[in-house]
Amino acid sequence: MTALSLRGIEKSFSGNAILKGVSLDAGPGEFIALVGPSGCGKSTLLRILAGLESADAGEIMLGDRDLSSVPAADRNIAMVFQSYALYPHLTAAQNIAVPLVMRRLTGAQRLPLVGPLMPGQRKAITEIKRDVREMAVSLKIDHLLDRKPGQMSGGQRQRVALGRAMVRRPAVFLMDEPLSNLDANLRVHARGEIVELHRRAGVPTLYVTHDQAEALSMADRVAVMIGGSLLQLASPQVIYDDPAHVEVARFIGQPRINLFQSVVGADGRITLGDVSLGLSRETVSAGAPVTIGIRPEFVRVHRSGQQGLPARIERLEFLGSEIIAYCRLDAIGEPVVAKLSPAEGAGLAAAMPVRLDFDADRLFVFAEDGHRLRPELMGAAAPLETAHG
Ligand SMILES: Nc1ncnc2c1ncn2[C@@H]1O[C@H](COP(=O)(O)OP(=O)(O)O)[C@@H](O)[C@H]1O
Ligand SMILES: [Mg+2]
């Protein structure tokens, strides 16, 4: 079931195409992380969804309601920004109450002197106070309700901003890098809290971040956007293990995936060290440029033997539970990063000559246009061979 649906959203600013036909469906209660490098159009897409910006083309559906021409205030979509945008002169309670006051009180009811004389005003205010308190209790900020933003920490302000967005029970939740102003420890803690809040609210959520670890750890599905195009929308595991495009593979994963430029041989095969892959001739022809990718955890570092490509360790990074070895291949001078367990890394040192070899079934091959050449597209007779010795 689709709760929120974007179809072919396009947007240009002064002739520059920023969004190039973005389509995306979110299920009810689904948490989607929209991730991509800075400037790829994430905020623009969110602003279009919220109605703060208009799209040049495309359609936004909330359930069976077309939102394209509905003004921002009537969309029932809540948005939390990176800068919390709290009113500095209002207390936390008053900040959280703003959306309720705007919806539940008429203009006259809001007037300081006349308001209390209007029928229903007192009851509405009592209900607003009750809802604000409930929201504050669920966010564990009820003790801060009388403070102004200047008297709160970054984390507390961020929760007030979340409270203000959630208090009116929106149909969709949009968050634009809401954690990027918090320090690293707080940020990891806040990830869990936002996921938990989302679970309780149960509404489709689009969460924008440029931090791939945040996206992978929080979301039901991750949408990877590069240069205004959605390159893949899938579960975190599929995004990582089965990237559809070279730019997805490059953006997701820390340390970054190793990528090598190569060319399909006259025999229709691609070789990397001891590994030789057969590709179907319908997919790529001899001489076609391809990119081969291998994640650092699937690079093996040998101190002796004849297996693999000769290389040299340039630098080792000890991270406690793992060791990152920055190496360089002797023959082509390409850097290769290997992620090793402490046991695998024991005895390695900078400047040491080593041999690198790769898990054949973990290699990705990408065509020149960046799209993944899928295993089923590889030659049936010789799908994948490791030619040792
Ligand atoms: N109102 C605007 N006028 C002109 N250019 C804009 C405007 N808003 C965004 N842009 C440009 O659109 C591109 C994408 O911006 P944005 O959506 O903020 O990216 P992101 O949130 O992914 O970092 C950037 O190059 C930015 O400069
Ligand atoms: Mg942005």
XYZ file of C-alpha atoms and ligand atoms in Angstrom:
417
model
C 0.000 0.000 0.000
C 1.279 3.430 -0.886
C 0.719 6.299 1.481
C 2.854 8.910 -0.210
C 3.808 8.924 -3.843
C 6.040 11.236 -5.858
C 5.970 10.927 -9.630
C 8.487 12.524 -11.961
C 9.284 15.588 -9.875
C 11.359 18.088 -11.845
C 12.801 21.392 -10.740
C 15.221 23.862 -12.277
C 16.693 27.023 -10.814
C 17.620 29.583 -13.471
C 18.039 26.940 -16.159
C 19.954 24.463 -13.956
C 18.121 21.145 -13.636
C 18.259 20.354 -9.907
C 15.677 17.540 -9.763
C 15.550 15.390 -12.883
C 12.357 13.406 -12.571
C 12.301 11.993 -9.052
C 9.771 9.234 -8.313
C 9.348 7.590 -4.937
C 6.656 5.681 -3.037
C 6.443 5.412 0.734
C 4.241 2.930 2.536
C 2.151 3.896 5.567
C 4.476 4.094 8.547
C 7.563 3.680 6.409
C 10.801 5.468 7.270
C 12.737 6.411 4.156
C 16.141 8.039 4.373
C 16.965 10.270 1.441
C 20.727 10.377 1.261
C 23.161 12.014 -1.111
C 26.043 14.435 -1.279
C 25.567 18.079 -0.417
C 23.901 19.999 -3.226
C 22.227 16.998 -4.899
C 18.734 18.436 -4.371
C 17.530 16.752 -1.167
C 16.266 19.892 0.536
C 14.668 21.092 -2.673
C 12.688 17.848 -2.927
C 11.551 18.125 0.692
C 10.550 21.751 0.246
C 8.480 20.807 -2.794
C 6.764 18.076 -0.784
C 6.027 20.490 2.027
C 4.629 22.994 -0.450
C 7.289 25.613 0.293
C 8.504 25.423 -3.293
C 6.652 24.490 -6.472
C 7.781 21.764 -8.859
C 8.149 22.424 -12.602
C 6.654 19.006 -13.362
C 5.463 15.936 -11.534
C 2.806 14.850 -9.113
C 2.564 14.397 -5.348
C -0.116 12.062 -3.999
C -0.975 11.599 -0.333
C -3.187 8.533 -0.317
C -5.577 9.313 -3.170
C -5.339 13.057 -2.709
C -3.334 15.070 -5.248
C -1.312 17.588 -3.268
C 0.259 19.380 -6.208
C -1.985 22.427 -5.945
C -2.727 22.285 -2.203
C -1.107 25.167 -0.282
C 1.555 24.323 2.318
C -0.677 25.107 5.287
C -3.324 22.607 4.147
C -1.052 19.669 3.388
C -0.827 18.364 6.948
C 2.857 17.685 6.387
C 5.265 18.502 9.208
C 8.854 19.476 8.557
C 11.813 19.639 10.927
C 14.793 21.620 9.740
C 18.473 21.449 10.522
C 18.303 24.853 12.175
C 15.491 24.180 14.578
C 13.884 27.516 13.738
C 12.355 27.910 17.200
C 10.960 31.293 18.179
C 13.583 32.661 20.601
C 11.134 34.804 22.576
C 8.695 31.941 23.240
C 9.047 29.207 25.851
C 9.339 25.556 24.823
C 5.647 25.104 25.657
C 4.659 28.090 23.530
C 6.863 26.931 20.662
C 5.312 23.468 20.673
C 1.850 25.023 20.883
C 2.275 27.220 17.782
C 0.894 24.777 15.182
C -2.066 23.935 17.429
C -2.854 27.583 18.099
C -2.785 28.287 14.368
C -5.158 25.403 13.621
C -7.535 25.418 16.548
C -8.008 29.084 17.392
C -9.595 31.649 15.120
C -7.897 34.990 14.562
C -10.165 36.631 17.105
C -9.626 33.882 19.674
C -5.894 34.508 19.465
C -6.155 38.197 20.404
C -4.717 38.869 23.869
C -7.577 40.975 25.247
C -10.565 40.003 23.140
C -9.656 36.312 22.793
C -10.745 35.207 26.254
C -14.194 36.700 25.607
C -14.752 34.579 22.514
C -16.845 31.395 22.923
C -14.880 28.138 23.009
C -11.526 29.845 23.492
C -10.954 28.650 27.033
C -11.753 25.040 26.171
C -9.508 25.081 23.103
C -6.612 26.508 25.139
C -7.035 23.858 27.834
C -6.877 21.157 25.174
C -3.807 22.712 23.556
C -2.029 22.803 26.909
C -2.916 19.169 27.515
C -1.636 18.082 24.068
C 1.586 20.070 24.482
C 2.224 18.438 27.840
C 1.546 14.947 26.463
C 3.947 15.571 23.613
C 6.571 16.917 26.019
C 6.258 13.890 28.290
C 6.736 11.508 25.373
C 9.871 13.438 24.353
C 11.049 13.671 27.981
C 11.184 17.462 27.863
C 8.279 18.228 30.193
C 10.724 19.752 32.694
C 11.841 22.266 30.030
C 8.450 23.627 29.079
C 8.985 27.022 30.741
C 12.430 27.605 29.274
C 13.228 29.685 26.235
C 15.480 28.293 23.475
C 18.460 30.325 24.755
C 18.307 28.387 28.033
C 18.411 24.949 26.409
C 21.172 22.720 25.000
C 21.294 21.826 21.297
C 19.802 18.418 21.976
C 16.962 19.907 24.011
C 16.168 22.479 21.329
C 16.128 19.733 18.757
C 13.555 17.812 20.803
C 11.391 20.878 21.173
C 11.517 21.285 17.396
C 10.512 17.635 16.980
C 7.711 18.126 19.474
C 6.429 21.137 17.592
C 6.422 19.155 14.346
C 4.712 16.097 15.821
C 2.158 17.695 18.096
C -0.411 18.252 15.366
C -0.234 14.610 14.274
C 0.810 15.204 10.675
C 0.026 12.771 7.864
C 3.646 12.900 6.678
C 6.827 13.732 8.489
C 9.741 15.409 6.712
C 13.085 15.922 8.393
C 15.953 17.799 6.811
C 19.235 16.862 8.487
C 17.712 17.363 11.935
C 20.737 15.982 13.776
C 23.563 17.744 12.002
C 23.871 20.474 14.642
C 24.394 17.963 17.450
C 27.759 16.653 18.591
C 28.734 13.123 17.546
C 27.696 11.283 20.738
C 24.364 12.974 20.996
C 23.728 12.359 17.332
C 24.038 8.589 17.612
C 21.754 8.616 20.649
C 19.225 10.856 18.899
C 19.060 8.490 15.896
C 17.499 5.839 18.103
C 15.063 8.325 19.593
C 13.844 9.548 16.222
C 13.313 5.994 15.004
C 11.332 5.271 18.159
C 9.245 8.438 17.788
C 8.560 7.559 14.202
C 7.436 4.085 15.184
C 4.947 5.543 17.650
C 3.648 8.168 15.219
C 3.301 5.552 12.473
C 3.247 8.018 9.566
C 5.418 7.930 6.436
C 8.642 9.773 7.086
C 11.199 11.148 4.696
C 14.447 11.784 6.478
C 17.137 13.717 4.624
C 20.774 13.257 5.503
C 24.156 13.458 3.805
C 25.471 10.927 6.320
C 25.303 7.457 4.814
C 25.795 5.736 8.187
C 22.806 7.615 9.577
C 20.705 6.587 6.572
C 21.677 2.920 6.766
C 21.170 2.687 10.517
C 17.777 4.412 10.735
C 15.740 3.712 7.653
C 13.428 0.949 6.448
C 14.525 1.901 2.957
C 17.258 4.189 1.703
C 16.862 6.412 -1.350
C 20.207 7.391 -2.819
C 20.083 10.630 -4.773
C 23.034 11.863 -6.807
C 22.902 14.949 -8.982
C 19.123 15.268 -8.882
C 18.354 11.636 -9.794
C 17.252 8.819 -7.508
C 19.673 6.057 -8.375
C 18.336 3.400 -6.017
C 15.608 2.927 -3.431
C 16.001 -0.242 -1.404
C 16.616 -1.668 2.062
C 19.909 -0.654 3.708
C 21.289 -4.136 3.142
C 20.454 -4.200 -0.567
C 21.865 -0.696 -1.002
C 25.118 -1.877 0.522
C 25.392 -5.443 -0.796
C 23.792 -4.952 -4.172
C 24.276 -1.378 -5.419
C 22.520 -0.686 -8.703
C 24.885 2.061 -9.801
C 28.545 2.888 -9.383
C 27.676 6.192 -7.673
C 25.605 4.350 -5.072
C 28.521 1.999 -4.414
C 30.857 4.969 -4.158
C 28.666 6.983 -1.802
C 27.599 4.205 0.578
C 30.139 2.441 2.776
C 32.965 3.589 5.009
C 35.820 3.253 4.119
C 34.843 3.748 0.519
C 34.602 0.941 -1.984
C 37.688 0.310 -4.127
C 37.015 1.106 -7.780
C 39.211 0.172 -10.731
C 38.872 1.227 -14.332
C 39.129 -1.691 -16.689
C 38.326 -2.759 -20.217
C 36.520 -5.850 -21.461
C 39.069 -8.144 -23.129
C 38.892 -9.592 -26.662
C 37.595 -12.831 -25.088
C 34.743 -10.910 -23.462
C 36.282 -11.263 -20.020
C 37.367 -8.858 -17.314
C 40.352 -9.591 -15.114
C 41.458 -8.188 -11.814
C 44.508 -9.943 -10.430
C 43.717 -13.634 -10.235
C 40.023 -13.093 -10.770
C 38.483 -13.359 -14.201
C 34.836 -12.602 -14.888
C 32.848 -13.538 -17.947
C 30.270 -11.062 -19.178
C 27.613 -11.805 -21.707
C 28.394 -10.366 -25.135
C 24.937 -8.893 -25.449
C 25.697 -6.705 -22.444
C 29.155 -5.395 -23.232
C 31.446 -5.814 -26.179
C 35.196 -6.291 -26.242
C 37.043 -3.058 -25.567
C 34.155 -1.535 -23.600
C 35.281 0.385 -20.533
C 33.932 -0.912 -17.215
C 34.467 -0.126 -13.539
C 35.184 -2.949 -11.118
C 34.302 -2.437 -7.461
C 35.295 -4.355 -4.346
C 34.483 -3.353 -0.782
C 37.431 -3.069 1.627
C 36.232 -6.018 3.753
C 36.584 -8.350 0.768
C 40.208 -7.492 0.056
C 42.637 -10.007 1.563
C 46.172 -9.024 2.432
C 48.836 -11.768 2.202
C 52.353 -11.355 3.556
C 53.717 -14.251 1.540
C 52.829 -16.640 -1.274
C 52.114 -16.118 -4.952
C 48.411 -15.409 -4.720
C 47.116 -11.981 -5.662
C 48.594 -8.723 -6.886
C 51.856 -7.320 -5.528
C 51.306 -4.163 -3.505
C 52.781 -2.138 -0.687
C 51.165 -0.986 2.549
C 51.288 2.798 2.792
C 49.527 3.326 6.087
C 47.650 1.382 8.748
C 44.810 2.747 10.801
C 44.038 0.941 14.039
C 40.371 1.320 14.974
C 40.147 -1.158 17.824
C 37.816 -3.765 16.406
C 39.279 -3.437 12.924
C 42.362 -2.311 11.062
C 42.258 -0.311 7.846
C 45.216 -0.964 5.537
C 45.855 1.664 2.868
C 47.813 -0.083 0.119
C 49.019 0.705 -3.394
C 49.281 -1.774 -6.253
C 52.822 -2.062 -7.660
C 51.811 -2.539 -11.274
C 49.227 0.170 -11.837
C 49.893 2.427 -8.839
C 46.225 2.331 -7.810
C 45.324 2.709 -4.141
C 43.455 -0.190 -2.503
C 41.897 -0.047 0.944
C 41.495 -3.247 2.963
C 39.444 -3.633 6.118
C 40.898 -6.336 8.337
C 40.155 -7.919 11.671
C 42.877 -7.415 14.296
C 43.911 -11.062 13.727
C 44.230 -10.535 9.959
C 46.109 -7.294 10.498
C 48.534 -8.665 13.095
C 52.151 -8.309 11.974
C 51.423 -5.886 9.157
C 53.386 -2.641 9.079
C 53.689 0.427 6.887
C 56.001 0.037 3.850
C 55.631 -3.758 3.940
C 55.348 -5.518 0.559
C 52.196 -7.641 0.412
C 49.893 -9.344 -2.050
C 46.250 -8.418 -2.371
C 43.552 -10.682 -3.515
C 39.831 -10.306 -3.890
C 36.724 -12.369 -3.184
C 35.623 -13.164 -6.738
C 31.938 -13.373 -5.863
C 32.063 -9.979 -4.165
C 33.232 -8.033 -7.212
C 30.807 -5.567 -8.746
C 31.062 -4.649 -12.404
C 29.590 -1.395 -13.661
C 29.060 -0.355 -17.260
C 30.402 2.916 -18.611
C 27.106 4.702 -17.846
C 27.445 3.589 -14.209
C 24.757 0.923 -14.206
C 25.535 -2.382 -12.623
C 26.140 -5.315 -14.926
C 24.046 -7.874 -13.100
C 25.144 -11.451 -12.457
C 22.300 -12.806 -14.570
C 23.685 -10.769 -17.444
C 27.042 -12.453 -17.138
C 27.991 -15.272 -19.495
C 26.101 -18.434 -18.695
C 28.894 -20.803 -19.665
C 31.571 -19.164 -17.544
C 29.734 -16.988 -15.049
C 32.545 -16.419 -12.602
C 35.865 -18.150 -12.398
C 38.820 -17.833 -10.152
C 41.895 -18.808 -12.127
C 44.519 -19.538 -9.545
C 48.097 -20.627 -10.222
N 16.015 28.962 -4.273
C 17.072 28.577 -4.995
N 17.538 29.326 -6.013
C 18.594 28.917 -6.765
N 19.271 27.783 -6.563
C 18.867 26.984 -5.551
C 17.754 27.329 -4.714
N 17.569 26.355 -3.804
C 18.526 25.426 -4.058
N 19.310 25.802 -5.091
C 20.415 25.028 -5.659
O 19.962 23.732 -5.911
C 20.962 22.775 -5.632
C 20.438 21.755 -4.655
O 20.232 22.380 -3.410
P 19.642 21.599 -2.162
O 18.333 20.992 -2.538
O 19.658 22.513 -1.015
O 20.721 20.430 -1.974
P 20.976 19.479 -0.717
O 19.886 19.691 0.279
O 20.993 18.093 -1.295
O 22.324 19.833 -0.177
C 22.155 23.551 -5.097
O 23.056 23.730 -6.164
C 21.553 24.859 -4.694
O 22.491 25.898 -4.801
Mg 19.978 20.356 2.263
